[in-house]
PDB file of C-alpha atoms in Angstrom:
ATOM      1  CA  MET P  12     -77.811  16.804 -16.786  1.00 47.00           C
ATOM      2  CA  THR P  13     -74.409  15.590 -15.502  1.00 52.00           C
ATOM      3  CA  ILE P  14     -75.698  11.953 -14.535  1.00 54.00           C
ATOM      4  CA  ARG P  15     -76.792  11.633 -18.244  1.00 49.00           C
ATOM      5  CA  TYR P  16     -73.512  12.730 -19.472  1.00 45.00           C
ATOM      6  CA  ALA P  17     -71.668  10.464 -17.115  1.00 43.00           C
ATOM      7  CA  TRP P  18     -73.798   7.509 -18.229  1.00 46.00           C
ATOM      8  CA  LEU P  19     -73.178   8.374 -21.796  1.00 44.00           C
ATOM      9  CA  LEU P  20     -69.367   8.497 -21.097  1.00 41.00           C
ATOM     10  CA  ALA P  21     -69.450   5.143 -19.538  1.00 42.00           C
ATOM     11  CA  VAL P  22     -71.421   3.543 -22.434  1.00 42.00           C
ATOM     12  CA  VAL P  23     -68.607   5.085 -24.757  1.00 43.00           C
ATOM     13  CA  LEU P  24     -65.884   3.741 -22.609  1.00 40.00           C
ATOM     14  CA  PHE P  25     -67.456   0.318 -22.206  1.00 42.00           C
ATOM     15  CA  ALA P  26     -67.898   0.236 -25.998  1.00 43.00           C
ATOM     16  CA  SER P  27     -64.218   1.215 -26.698  1.00 42.00           C
ATOM     17  CA  GLY P  28     -63.014  -1.346 -24.265  1.00 42.00           C
ATOM     18  CA  CYS P  29     -65.000  -3.978 -25.978  1.00 46.00           C
ATOM     19  CA  GLY P  30     -63.653  -2.764 -29.381  1.00 76.00           C
ATOM     20  CA  LYS P  31     -60.053  -2.990 -27.949  1.00 89.00           C
ATOM     21  CA  ALA P  32     -60.810  -6.751 -27.119  1.00 90.00           C
ATOM     22  CA  GLU P  33     -62.120  -7.546 -30.523  1.00 92.00           C
ATOM     23  CA  ARG P  34     -59.280  -5.796 -32.330  1.00 93.00           C
ATOM     24  CA  ALA P  35     -56.716  -7.701 -30.050  1.00 93.00           C
ATOM     25  CA  GLU P  36     -58.385 -10.832 -31.032  1.00 93.00           C
ATOM     26  CA  ALA P  37     -58.061  -9.737 -34.578  1.00 94.00           C
ATOM     27  CA  VAL P  38     -54.470  -9.024 -34.442  1.00 94.00           C
ATOM     28  CA  ARG P  39     -53.742 -12.332 -32.856  1.00 95.00           C
ATOM     29  CA  LEU P  40     -55.468 -14.212 -35.625  1.00 96.00           C
ATOM     30  CA  SER P  41     -53.886 -12.117 -38.188  1.00 95.00           C
ATOM     31  CA  LYS P  42     -50.420 -12.954 -36.648  1.00 95.00           C
ATOM     32  CA  VAL P  43     -51.242 -16.912 -36.905  1.00 95.00           C
ATOM     33  CA  LEU P  44     -52.336 -16.499 -40.379  1.00 96.00           C
ATOM     34  CA  THR P  45     -49.377 -14.494 -41.461  1.00 95.00           C
ATOM     35  CA  GLN P  46     -47.082 -17.182 -39.799  1.00 96.00           C
ATOM     36  CA  LYS P  47     -48.837 -19.887 -41.706  1.00 96.00           C
ATOM     37  CA  GLN P  48     -49.247 -18.073 -45.017  1.00 95.00           C
ATOM     38  CA  GLY P  49     -45.978 -19.583 -46.257  1.00 95.00           C
ATOM     39  CA  ASP P  50     -47.025 -23.196 -45.432  1.00 95.00           C
ATOM     40  CA  PHE P  51     -50.548 -22.751 -46.861  1.00 96.00           C
ATOM     41  CA  ALA P  52     -48.979 -21.391 -50.341  1.00 96.00           C
ATOM     42  CA  GLY P  53     -46.665 -24.447 -50.207  1.00 96.00           C
ATOM     43  CA  ALA P  54     -49.663 -26.718 -49.770  1.00 96.00           C
ATOM     44  CA  ASN P  55     -51.510 -25.124 -52.396  1.00 96.00           C
ATOM     45  CA  THR P  56     -48.489 -25.740 -54.891  1.00 96.00           C
ATOM     46  CA  MET P  57     -48.105 -29.299 -53.810  1.00 96.00           C
ATOM     47  CA  GLU P  58     -51.809 -29.806 -54.356  1.00 96.00           C
ATOM     48  CA  GLU P  59     -51.964 -28.268 -57.791  1.00 96.00           C
ATOM     49  CA  GLU P  60     -48.736 -30.515 -58.820  1.00 97.00           C
ATOM     50  CA  PHE P  61     -50.405 -33.612 -57.383  1.00 97.00           C
ATOM     51  CA  VAL P  62     -53.685 -33.106 -59.066  1.00 97.00           C
ATOM     52  CA  ASN P  63     -51.981 -32.301 -62.438  1.00 97.00           C
ATOM     53  CA  GLY P  64     -49.835 -35.451 -62.136  1.00 97.00           C
ATOM     54  CA  ALA P  65     -52.809 -37.601 -61.101  1.00 98.00           C
ATOM     55  CA  ARG P  66     -54.903 -36.098 -64.088  1.00 97.00           C
ATOM     56  CA  VAL P  67     -52.233 -37.077 -66.574  1.00 97.00           C
ATOM     57  CA  TRP P  68     -51.651 -40.541 -65.093  1.00 98.00           C
ATOM     58  CA  CYS P  69     -55.316 -41.226 -64.887  1.00 97.00           C
ATOM     59  CA  GLU P  70     -56.104 -40.150 -68.474  1.00 97.00           C
ATOM     60  CA  GLY P  71     -53.019 -42.227 -69.560  1.00 96.00           C
ATOM     61  CA  ILE P  72     -54.563 -45.426 -68.072  1.00 96.00           C
ATOM     62  CA  VAL P  73     -58.096 -44.699 -69.459  1.00 96.00           C
ATOM     63  CA  THR P  74     -56.841 -44.156 -72.977  1.00 95.00           C
ATOM     64  CA  ASN P  75     -54.231 -46.995 -72.954  1.00 94.00           C
ATOM     65  CA  GLY P  76     -55.280 -49.333 -70.275  1.00 95.00           C
ATOM     66  CA  ALA P  77     -53.133 -50.276 -67.161  1.00 95.00           C
ATOM     67  CA  GLY P  78     -50.621 -52.098 -69.349  1.00 94.00           C
ATOM     68  CA  ARG P  79     -48.666 -55.410 -68.641  1.00 93.00           C
ATOM     69  CA  GLY P  80     -45.344 -56.272 -67.217  1.00 93.00           C
ATOM     70  CA  GLU P  81     -43.281 -53.319 -66.234  1.00 95.00           C
ATOM     71  CA  GLU P  82     -45.964 -50.835 -67.450  1.00 96.00           C
ATOM     72  CA  LEU P  83     -48.374 -52.457 -65.123  1.00 96.00           C
ATOM     73  CA  ASN P  84     -45.703 -52.407 -62.195  1.00 95.00           C
ATOM     74  CA  ARG P  85     -45.092 -48.820 -63.058  1.00 97.00           C
ATOM     75  CA  ASN P  86     -48.684 -47.897 -62.884  1.00 97.00           C
ATOM     76  CA  ALA P  87     -49.288 -49.581 -59.578  1.00 97.00           C
ATOM     77  CA  SER P  88     -46.121 -47.659 -58.249  1.00 97.00           C
ATOM     78  CA  VAL P  89     -47.513 -44.310 -59.446  1.00 98.00           C
ATOM     79  CA  ALA P  90     -50.619 -44.924 -57.792  1.00 98.00           C
ATOM     80  CA  THR P  91     -48.968 -45.515 -54.512  1.00 98.00           C
ATOM     81  CA  VAL P  92     -46.914 -42.395 -54.857  1.00 98.00           C
ATOM     82  CA  LEU P  93     -49.688 -40.289 -55.815  1.00 98.00           C
ATOM     83  CA  ALA P  94     -51.568 -41.664 -52.830  1.00 98.00           C
ATOM     84  CA  LYS P  95     -48.860 -40.654 -50.607  1.00 98.00           C
ATOM     85  CA  SER P  96     -48.666 -37.147 -52.118  1.00 98.00           C
ATOM     86  CA  ALA P  97     -52.376 -36.505 -51.486  1.00 98.00           C
ATOM     87  CA  ALA P  98     -51.746 -37.514 -47.824  1.00 98.00           C
ATOM     88  CA  ASP P  99     -48.805 -35.234 -47.624  1.00 98.00           C
ATOM     89  CA  VAL P 100     -50.823 -32.300 -48.856  1.00 97.00           C
ATOM     90  CA  SER P 101     -53.601 -33.125 -46.468  1.00 97.00           C
ATOM     91  CA  THR P 102     -51.097 -33.213 -43.561  1.00 97.00           C
ATOM     92  CA  GLN P 103     -49.610 -29.742 -44.446  1.00 96.00           C
ATOM     93  CA  LEU P 104     -53.193 -28.259 -44.649  1.00 97.00           C
ATOM     94  CA  GLY P 105     -54.043 -29.960 -41.520  1.00 97.00           C
ATOM     95  CA  GLN P 106     -51.341 -28.081 -39.582  1.00 97.00           C
ATOM     96  CA  VAL P 107     -52.526 -24.718 -40.887  1.00 97.00           C
ATOM     97  CA  ARG P 108     -56.213 -25.832 -39.928  1.00 97.00           C
ATOM     98  CA  GLN P 109     -54.824 -26.920 -36.346  1.00 97.00           C
ATOM     99  CA  ALA P 110     -53.112 -23.610 -35.859  1.00 97.00           C
ATOM    100  CA  VAL P 111     -56.305 -21.612 -36.710  1.00 97.00           C
ATOM    101  CA  TYR P 112     -58.322 -24.339 -34.512  1.00 96.00           C
ATOM    102  CA  ASP P 113     -56.117 -23.581 -31.573  1.00 96.00           C
ATOM    103  CA  GLN P 114     -57.250 -20.028 -31.427  1.00 94.00           C
ATOM    104  CA  SER P 115     -60.415 -19.036 -29.623  1.00 93.00           C
ATOM    105  CA  PHE P 116     -62.312 -15.792 -29.746  1.00 93.00           C
ATOM    106  CA  GLN P 117     -65.101 -14.005 -28.140  1.00 94.00           C
ATOM    107  CA  ALA P 118     -65.730 -11.324 -30.822  1.00 95.00           C
ATOM    108  CA  GLU P 119     -68.112 -12.536 -33.484  1.00 95.00           C
ATOM    109  CA  TYR P 120     -65.979 -11.367 -36.704  1.00 95.00           C
ATOM    110  CA  PRO P 121     -62.696 -12.946 -35.698  1.00 96.00           C
ATOM    111  CA  GLN P 122     -64.605 -16.204 -34.812  1.00 96.00           C
ATOM    112  CA  SER P 123     -66.540 -16.080 -38.174  1.00 96.00           C
ATOM    113  CA  VAL P 124     -63.423 -15.688 -39.854  1.00 96.00           C
ATOM    114  CA  ARG P 125     -61.984 -18.599 -37.914  1.00 96.00           C
ATOM    115  CA  THR P 126     -64.918 -20.783 -38.490  1.00 96.00           C
ATOM    116  CA  GLY P 127     -65.014 -20.153 -42.184  1.00 96.00           C
ATOM    117  CA  LEU P 128     -61.442 -20.799 -42.852  1.00 96.00           C
ATOM    118  CA  ILE P 129     -61.466 -24.091 -40.748  1.00 97.00           C
ATOM    119  CA  SER P 130     -64.611 -25.064 -42.915  1.00 96.00           C
ATOM    120  CA  GLN P 131     -62.707 -24.411 -46.154  1.00 96.00           C
ATOM    121  CA  LEU P 132     -59.597 -26.273 -45.135  1.00 97.00           C
ATOM    122  CA  THR P 133     -61.570 -29.341 -43.688  1.00 97.00           C
ATOM    123  CA  GLN P 134     -63.492 -29.495 -47.165  1.00 96.00           C
ATOM    124  CA  ARG P 135     -60.164 -29.677 -48.938  1.00 96.00           C
ATOM    125  CA  GLN P 136     -58.797 -32.340 -46.802  1.00 97.00           C
ATOM    126  CA  ARG P 137     -61.950 -34.415 -47.371  1.00 97.00           C
ATOM    127  CA  VAL P 138     -61.331 -34.072 -51.159  1.00 97.00           C
ATOM    128  CA  LEU P 139     -57.710 -35.061 -50.783  1.00 97.00           C
ATOM    129  CA  GLN P 140     -58.604 -38.076 -48.737  1.00 98.00           C
ATOM    130  CA  GLN P 141     -61.189 -39.296 -51.320  1.00 98.00           C
ATOM    131  CA  LEU P 142     -58.484 -38.899 -53.803  1.00 98.00           C
ATOM    132  CA  ARG P 143     -56.119 -40.918 -51.791  1.00 98.00           C
ATOM    133  CA  ALA P 144     -58.675 -43.660 -51.094  1.00 98.00           C
ATOM    134  CA  PHE P 145     -59.219 -43.956 -54.801  1.00 98.00           C
ATOM    135  CA  LEU P 146     -55.640 -44.076 -55.622  1.00 98.00           C
ATOM    136  CA  GLN P 147     -54.852 -46.654 -52.847  1.00 98.00           C
ATOM    137  CA  GLN P 148     -57.730 -49.008 -54.236  1.00 98.00           C
ATOM    138  CA  SER P 149     -56.311 -48.351 -57.854  1.00 97.00           C
ATOM    139  CA  ALA P 150     -52.724 -49.517 -56.648  1.00 97.00           C
ATOM    140  CA  LYS P 151     -54.277 -52.400 -55.018  1.00 97.00           C
ATOM    141  CA  GLU P 152     -56.391 -53.689 -57.966  1.00 96.00           C
ATOM    142  CA  LEU P 153     -53.396 -53.051 -60.322  1.00 96.00           C
ATOM    143  CA  GLU P 154     -51.252 -55.099 -58.079  1.00 95.00           C
ATOM    144  CA  GLN P 155     -53.885 -57.989 -58.286  1.00 94.00           C
ATOM    145  CA  TYR P 156     -53.687 -57.580 -62.050  1.00 94.00           C
ATOM    146  CA  GLN P 157     -50.054 -58.575 -61.782  1.00 91.00           C
ATOM    147  CA  GLN P 158     -50.982 -61.943 -60.361  1.00 91.00           C
ATOM    148  CA  ASN P 159     -53.348 -62.541 -63.297  1.00 90.00           C
ATOM    149  CA  LYS P 160     -51.663 -64.386 -66.120  1.00 87.00           C
ATOM    150  CA  SER P 161     -54.670 -63.790 -68.515  1.00 90.00           C
ATOM    151  CA  TYR P 162     -55.067 -60.197 -67.943  1.00 90.00           C
ATOM    152  CA  ALA P 163     -54.401 -58.498 -71.387  1.00 90.00           C
ATOM    153  CA  GLY P 164     -53.335 -54.962 -70.269  1.00 89.00           C
ATOM    154  CA  ASP P 165     -56.019 -53.058 -72.075  1.00 91.00           C
ATOM    155  CA  THR P 166     -58.512 -52.551 -69.236  1.00 92.00           C
ATOM    156  CA  TYR P 167     -58.191 -50.835 -65.892  1.00 94.00           C
ATOM    157  CA  PRO P 168     -59.922 -50.786 -62.435  1.00 95.00           C
ATOM    158  CA  GLY P 169     -63.292 -49.381 -62.387  1.00 94.00           C
ATOM    159  CA  VAL P 170     -62.360 -47.046 -59.425  1.00 97.00           C
ATOM    160  CA  ILE P 171     -60.008 -45.215 -62.021  1.00 97.00           C
ATOM    161  CA  GLN P 172     -63.385 -43.817 -63.538  1.00 95.00           C
ATOM    162  CA  GLN P 173     -64.280 -42.547 -60.043  1.00 96.00           C
ATOM    163  CA  LEU P 174     -60.719 -41.102 -59.639  1.00 97.00           C
ATOM    164  CA  GLY P 175     -60.992 -39.263 -63.097  1.00 97.00           C
ATOM    165  CA  ALA P 176     -64.494 -37.906 -62.362  1.00 97.00           C
ATOM    166  CA  LEU P 177     -63.231 -36.400 -59.077  1.00 97.00           C
ATOM    167  CA  LEU P 178     -60.027 -34.984 -60.655  1.00 97.00           C
ATOM    168  CA  ASN P 179     -62.159 -33.565 -63.517  1.00 95.00           C
ATOM    169  CA  ALA P 180     -64.428 -31.701 -61.022  1.00 95.00           C
ATOM    170  CA  TYR P 181     -61.563 -30.407 -59.164  1.00 93.00           C
ATOM    171  CA  LYS P 182     -61.043 -26.711 -58.838  1.00 91.00           C
ATOM    172  CA  ALA P 183     -57.788 -25.072 -58.144  1.00 88.00           C
ATOM    173  CA  PRO P 184     -57.481 -23.960 -54.446  1.00 87.00           C
ATOM    174  CA  ASP P 185     -58.036 -20.420 -53.412  1.00 90.00           C
ATOM    175  CA  ASP P 186     -55.961 -18.570 -51.229  1.00 94.00           C
ATOM    176  CA  ALA P 187     -58.048 -18.735 -48.208  1.00 95.00           C
ATOM    177  CA  VAL P 188     -55.542 -17.675 -45.906  1.00 96.00           C
ATOM    178  CA  GLY P 189     -54.666 -14.458 -47.820  1.00 95.00           C
ATOM    179  CA  ALA P 190     -58.455 -13.840 -48.228  1.00 95.00           C
ATOM    180  CA  ALA P 191     -59.081 -14.182 -44.332  1.00 95.00           C
ATOM    181  CA  LEU P 192     -55.947 -12.089 -43.751  1.00 94.00           C
ATOM    182  CA  ALA P 193     -57.160  -9.353 -46.099  1.00 94.00           C
ATOM    183  CA  ALA P 194     -60.709  -9.552 -44.520  1.00 94.00           C
ATOM    184  CA  LEU P 195     -59.275  -8.855 -41.073  1.00 94.00           C
ATOM    185  CA  LYS P 196     -56.802  -6.165 -42.319  1.00 93.00           C
ATOM    186  CA  THR P 197     -59.540  -4.467 -43.958  1.00 94.00           C
ATOM    187  CA  LYS P 198     -62.233  -4.535 -41.139  1.00 92.00           C
ATOM    188  CA  TYR P 199     -59.541  -3.553 -38.323  1.00 94.00           C
ATOM    189  CA  ARG P 200     -57.363  -1.422 -40.409  1.00 92.00           C
ATOM    190  CA  LEU P 201     -54.372  -3.573 -39.324  1.00 90.00           C
ATOM    191  CA  THR P 202     -50.886  -2.597 -40.813  1.00 86.00           C
ATOM    192  CA  GLY P 203     -48.880  -5.555 -39.660  1.00 75.00           C
ATOM    193  CA  SER P 204     -47.113  -3.564 -37.170  1.00 70.00           C
ATOM    194  CA  GLU P 205     -49.463  -4.141 -34.522  1.00 70.00           C
ATOM    195  CA  PRO P 206     -47.923  -5.409 -31.120  1.00 61.00           C
TER     196      PRO P 206
END
């Protein structure tokens, strides 16, 4: 009888030891997410402002054409500035993604949270890169219009249609970092005061 109890005790101790390692991984990921939460929130705000500005600019061109003279110059400059904004947001998201990517886990749940978050951030960066590419192409074509003396100002580059479609399909970013942090806190009953 005592051998069976000793075996059961060994299994319980082994299982609780494994649970400690998993919890430690969850605490480590939670700390990284907490540290990056402000950066992520800033990136979300920048992204929303960028998309709103790009929508207004794009709709104005579709409605009125790219313009002539100073208006055409201004539209080319705005496209360049917006492309840089898309790159800046992507860079900030990339820093958050890299911080999460640099963590490695053995336990399944922290690993799944890490993988899901990396996937979401990568998807957002891809959309931002596509927006940036459309904006850069728009700027290039608008600059070419400046060289064309016969350009009437009432049309616009075809890539702006693609840009508009992507902007219209855009959905505001979720708080993926906050959701991942909440999931970890719920599953492991983390309070934030863990060592």
